[in-house]
Amino acid sequence: MGHSENFLPYTAQRLSKEESAKRSVDFREYMNQRRSIRFFSDKEVSEKVIENLIMTASTAPSGAHKQPWTFCAVSNPELKVAIRKAAEEEEYKSYNGRMSEEWLDDLKPFGTDWKKEFLTVAPWLIIIFKKAFDYDGDKKRKNYYVNESVGIAAGMLISAIHNAGLVTLTHTPSPMNFLQKLLGRPDNERPFLLLPIGYPTDDAVVPVLERKSESEVIQYYK
């Protein structure tokens, strides 16, 4: 099959069946240790580590390779305070009228409320913005499968964070438009997800939870 100059040969990994199986087990067990953490230390995380995490996420596949994302990495203390203040205003409204009783009941095992201390304690906040379109000069160029693409990148970022020995939490104050304003993002970007990143405190705790079993999440067709 012929290839145009736009293609390069792909160099595949050549793993034995045994090595492939071992890697799959090891990675499954390692990722099963990942937990969402709400108790962050203020211990420093280097900017280079944050860059590596983000650029790992940016290897994610995307519709027509448009890469419709921007990752805003915030360490500025004053800006984190402003983000926390705006987020808590929205969260207070959610916990006191916006969320249904069923939703509030489902949140009880996590012990959460409208107060979000981690937004100022964690050394970094990464806010992922999705881009419905890009600008080519004054012309708009459409992006494709934006939510799917950015969602995959977010998942890869969370995995990279865990792989680096750090912790995070998926935070989605709703509505999140205040993030676009505070960070001065252009009109083609919309906030998708906020992730505080850092080390856990020595006394961090997590809820007692069970992940669904293989039979609950897999349906084989043989």
Short mmCIF file of C-alpha atoms in Angstrom, two decimals:
data_model
loop_
_atom_site.label_atom_id
_atom_site.label_comp_id
_atom_site.label_asym_id
_atom_site.label_seq_id
_atom_site.Cartn_x
_atom_site.Cartn_y
_atom_site.Cartn_z
CA MET A 1 0.00 0.00 0.00
CA GLY A 2 1.42 3.37 -1.02
CA HIS A 3 1.75 6.28 1.37
CA SER A 4 1.91 9.98 0.75
CA GLU A 5 4.59 12.26 2.17
CA ASN A 6 2.14 13.02 5.03
CA PHE A 7 2.73 9.57 6.55
CA LEU A 8 5.59 8.05 8.52
CA PRO A 9 6.26 4.38 9.33
CA TYR A 10 4.85 3.31 12.67
CA THR A 11 7.28 1.51 14.95
CA ALA A 12 5.22 -0.86 17.06
CA GLN A 13 6.17 -2.24 20.46
CA ARG A 14 7.22 -5.86 20.20
CA LEU A 15 6.18 -7.47 23.46
CA SER A 16 5.82 -11.14 24.18
CA LYS A 17 2.42 -12.42 25.26
CA GLU A 18 3.84 -12.92 28.75
CA GLU A 19 5.21 -9.38 28.99
CA SER A 20 1.99 -7.92 27.63
CA ALA A 21 -0.04 -9.86 30.20
CA LYS A 22 2.30 -8.82 33.03
CA ARG A 23 2.11 -5.15 32.05
CA SER A 24 -1.68 -5.28 31.90
CA VAL A 25 -1.85 -6.75 35.41
CA ASP A 26 0.72 -4.36 36.86
CA PHE A 27 -0.93 -1.28 35.39
CA ARG A 28 -4.39 -2.40 36.45
CA GLU A 29 -3.20 -2.90 40.03
CA TYR A 30 -1.36 0.43 40.04
CA MET A 31 -4.29 2.40 38.68
CA ASN A 32 -6.64 0.69 41.12
CA GLN A 33 -4.72 2.50 43.88
CA ARG A 34 -5.78 5.86 42.43
CA ARG A 35 -8.24 7.80 44.55
CA SER A 36 -9.79 11.24 44.44
CA ILE A 37 -8.22 13.24 47.27
CA ARG A 38 -9.57 16.28 49.09
CA PHE A 39 -6.73 16.69 51.60
CA PHE A 40 -3.79 18.41 49.91
CA SER A 41 -0.39 19.36 51.23
CA ASP A 42 1.09 22.69 50.16
CA LYS A 43 4.37 20.90 49.31
CA GLU A 44 5.89 22.32 46.14
CA VAL A 45 5.49 20.60 42.77
CA SER A 46 7.87 21.80 40.07
CA GLU A 47 6.64 23.56 36.96
CA LYS A 48 8.52 21.00 34.84
CA VAL A 49 6.48 18.17 36.34
CA ILE A 50 3.27 20.06 35.58
CA GLU A 51 4.47 20.64 32.01
CA ASN A 52 5.19 16.93 31.57
CA LEU A 53 1.76 15.96 32.94
CA ILE A 54 -0.02 18.36 30.62
CA MET A 55 1.96 17.38 27.55
CA THR A 56 1.24 13.72 28.31
CA ALA A 57 -2.47 14.57 28.35
CA SER A 58 -2.00 16.44 25.09
CA THR A 59 -0.96 13.21 23.36
CA ALA A 60 -4.62 12.16 23.54
CA PRO A 61 -6.43 11.35 20.30
CA SER A 62 -8.83 14.01 19.06
CA GLY A 63 -11.35 14.50 16.27
CA ALA A 64 -9.45 15.25 13.03
CA HIS A 65 -6.38 15.83 15.27
CA LYS A 66 -7.69 19.28 16.14
CA GLN A 67 -6.46 19.01 19.75
CA PRO A 68 -9.32 21.23 20.98
CA TRP A 69 -7.95 21.99 24.43
CA THR A 70 -6.10 24.54 26.49
CA PHE A 71 -4.64 23.66 29.89
CA CYS A 72 -4.34 26.63 32.27
CA ALA A 73 -1.82 25.89 35.04
CA VAL A 74 -2.32 28.20 38.03
CA SER A 75 0.10 28.54 40.93
CA ASN A 76 -0.37 32.26 41.62
CA PRO A 77 -1.73 32.53 45.21
CA GLU A 78 -3.91 35.58 44.58
CA LEU A 79 -5.49 33.98 41.54
CA LYS A 80 -6.15 30.77 43.46
CA VAL A 81 -7.90 32.81 46.15
CA ALA A 82 -10.09 34.47 43.51
CA ILE A 83 -10.92 31.11 41.95
CA ARG A 84 -11.81 29.63 45.33
CA LYS A 85 -14.03 32.58 46.24
CA ALA A 86 -15.97 32.36 42.96
CA ALA A 87 -16.19 28.57 43.11
CA GLU A 88 -17.50 28.57 46.67
CA GLU A 89 -20.16 31.10 45.76
CA GLU A 90 -21.47 28.73 43.09
CA GLU A 91 -21.06 25.65 45.29
CA TYR A 92 -22.98 27.30 48.14
CA LYS A 93 -25.90 27.92 45.78
CA SER A 94 -25.71 24.32 44.56
CA TYR A 95 -25.73 22.82 48.07
CA ASN A 96 -28.52 25.17 49.15
CA GLY A 97 -31.12 24.85 46.43
CA ARG A 98 -29.71 23.84 43.07
CA MET A 99 -29.04 20.16 43.78
CA SER A 100 -31.87 17.68 44.24
CA GLU A 101 -32.35 15.76 47.47
CA GLU A 102 -31.31 12.58 45.66
CA TRP A 103 -28.06 14.22 44.54
CA LEU A 104 -27.35 15.48 48.06
CA ASP A 105 -28.03 12.02 49.48
CA ASP A 106 -25.62 10.47 46.97
CA LEU A 107 -22.92 12.90 48.10
CA LYS A 108 -23.27 12.18 51.82
CA PRO A 109 -20.75 9.27 51.87
CA PHE A 110 -18.06 11.67 50.64
CA GLY A 111 -18.53 14.23 53.40
CA THR A 112 -18.38 17.14 50.97
CA ASP A 113 -19.86 20.60 51.31
CA TRP A 114 -19.58 23.97 49.57
CA LYS A 115 -16.24 24.81 51.20
CA LYS A 116 -13.30 24.04 48.88
CA GLU A 117 -10.10 24.60 50.84
CA PHE A 118 -8.09 22.52 48.39
CA LEU A 119 -8.38 25.27 45.79
CA THR A 120 -5.98 27.46 47.76
CA VAL A 121 -3.91 24.76 49.49
CA ALA A 122 -2.92 22.63 46.48
CA PRO A 123 0.23 24.06 44.85
CA TRP A 124 -1.29 23.90 41.37
CA LEU A 125 -4.71 24.11 39.75
CA ILE A 126 -5.07 22.91 36.18
CA ILE A 127 -8.19 24.17 34.44
CA ILE A 128 -8.96 22.40 31.17
CA PHE A 129 -10.76 24.45 28.56
CA LYS A 130 -12.50 22.96 25.54
CA LYS A 131 -12.48 24.74 22.20
CA ALA A 132 -15.59 24.39 20.04
CA PHE A 133 -13.71 26.12 17.24
CA ASP A 134 -10.37 27.75 16.49
CA TYR A 135 -9.57 31.02 14.83
CA ASP A 136 -7.59 31.14 11.60
CA GLY A 137 -7.16 34.89 11.50
CA ASP A 138 -10.73 36.18 11.60
CA LYS A 139 -12.15 32.93 10.22
CA LYS A 140 -13.65 30.30 12.51
CA ARG A 141 -12.55 26.71 11.94
CA LYS A 142 -14.75 24.03 13.48
CA ASN A 143 -13.45 21.37 15.83
CA TYR A 144 -14.95 17.88 15.98
CA TYR A 145 -15.97 15.55 18.83
CA VAL A 146 -14.80 18.21 21.26
CA ASN A 147 -16.29 16.79 24.48
CA GLU A 148 -15.06 13.29 23.66
CA SER A 149 -11.58 14.51 22.77
CA VAL A 150 -11.17 16.71 25.85
CA GLY A 151 -12.64 14.00 28.08
CA ILE A 152 -10.02 11.52 26.87
CA ALA A 153 -7.25 14.08 27.46
CA ALA A 154 -8.59 14.68 30.99
CA GLY A 155 -8.49 10.96 31.72
CA MET A 156 -4.92 10.73 30.48
CA LEU A 157 -3.99 13.71 32.66
CA ILE A 158 -5.46 12.04 35.74
CA SER A 159 -3.50 8.86 34.95
CA ALA A 160 -0.30 10.86 34.46
CA ILE A 161 -0.84 12.63 37.79
CA HIS A 162 -1.18 9.29 39.58
CA ASN A 163 1.86 7.92 37.74
CA ALA A 164 3.93 10.85 39.08
CA GLY A 165 3.02 10.02 42.67
CA LEU A 166 0.70 13.00 42.95
CA VAL A 167 -3.02 13.25 43.67
CA THR A 168 -5.94 15.17 42.25
CA LEU A 169 -9.68 15.68 42.40
CA THR A 170 -12.10 16.30 39.55
CA HIS A 171 -13.82 19.54 40.50
CA THR A 172 -16.71 20.92 38.48
CA PRO A 173 -18.32 23.95 40.12
CA SER A 174 -21.45 24.68 38.14
CA PRO A 175 -21.71 26.98 36.33
CA MET A 176 -17.99 27.40 35.62
CA ASN A 177 -18.06 30.48 33.40
CA PHE A 178 -16.27 32.50 36.10
CA LEU A 179 -13.10 30.60 35.20
CA GLN A 180 -13.17 31.94 31.67
CA LYS A 181 -13.42 35.47 33.02
CA LEU A 182 -10.83 35.15 35.79
CA LEU A 183 -8.28 33.57 33.46
CA GLY A 184 -9.01 35.90 30.57
CA ARG A 185 -9.70 33.12 28.09
CA PRO A 186 -11.00 33.91 24.59
CA ASP A 187 -14.61 33.40 23.50
CA ASN A 188 -13.89 30.08 21.75
CA GLU A 189 -12.89 28.41 25.02
CA ARG A 190 -15.20 27.02 27.69
CA PRO A 191 -14.15 25.56 31.06
CA PHE A 192 -14.41 21.78 31.10
CA LEU A 193 -12.76 20.58 34.31
CA LEU A 194 -10.72 21.90 37.24
CA LEU A 195 -8.05 19.69 38.79
CA PRO A 196 -6.12 20.63 41.96
CA ILE A 197 -2.75 18.86 41.92
CA GLY A 198 -0.25 18.14 44.66
CA TYR A 199 0.75 15.69 47.36
CA PRO A 200 -1.70 14.33 49.93
CA THR A 201 -1.40 15.33 53.56
CA ASP A 202 0.01 12.68 55.89
CA ASP A 203 -3.41 12.31 57.52
CA ALA A 204 -5.45 12.25 54.30
CA VAL A 205 -8.45 9.94 54.32
CA VAL A 206 -10.73 8.60 51.60
CA PRO A 207 -14.25 7.15 51.73
CA VAL A 208 -14.70 3.40 51.93
CA LEU A 209 -15.85 2.59 48.42
CA GLU A 210 -15.95 -0.41 46.12
CA ARG A 211 -15.42 -0.25 42.38
CA LYS A 212 -17.76 -2.25 40.21
CA SER A 213 -16.67 -5.80 39.40
CA GLU A 214 -15.70 -7.17 36.00
CA SER A 215 -19.14 -8.69 35.53
CA GLU A 216 -20.77 -5.34 36.18
CA VAL A 217 -18.76 -3.32 33.69
CA ILE A 218 -17.78 -5.79 30.96
CA GLN A 219 -20.07 -7.47 28.46
CA TYR A 220 -18.20 -9.92 26.25
CA TYR A 221 -19.39 -10.93 22.79
CA LYS A 222 -17.48 -14.06 21.76
#
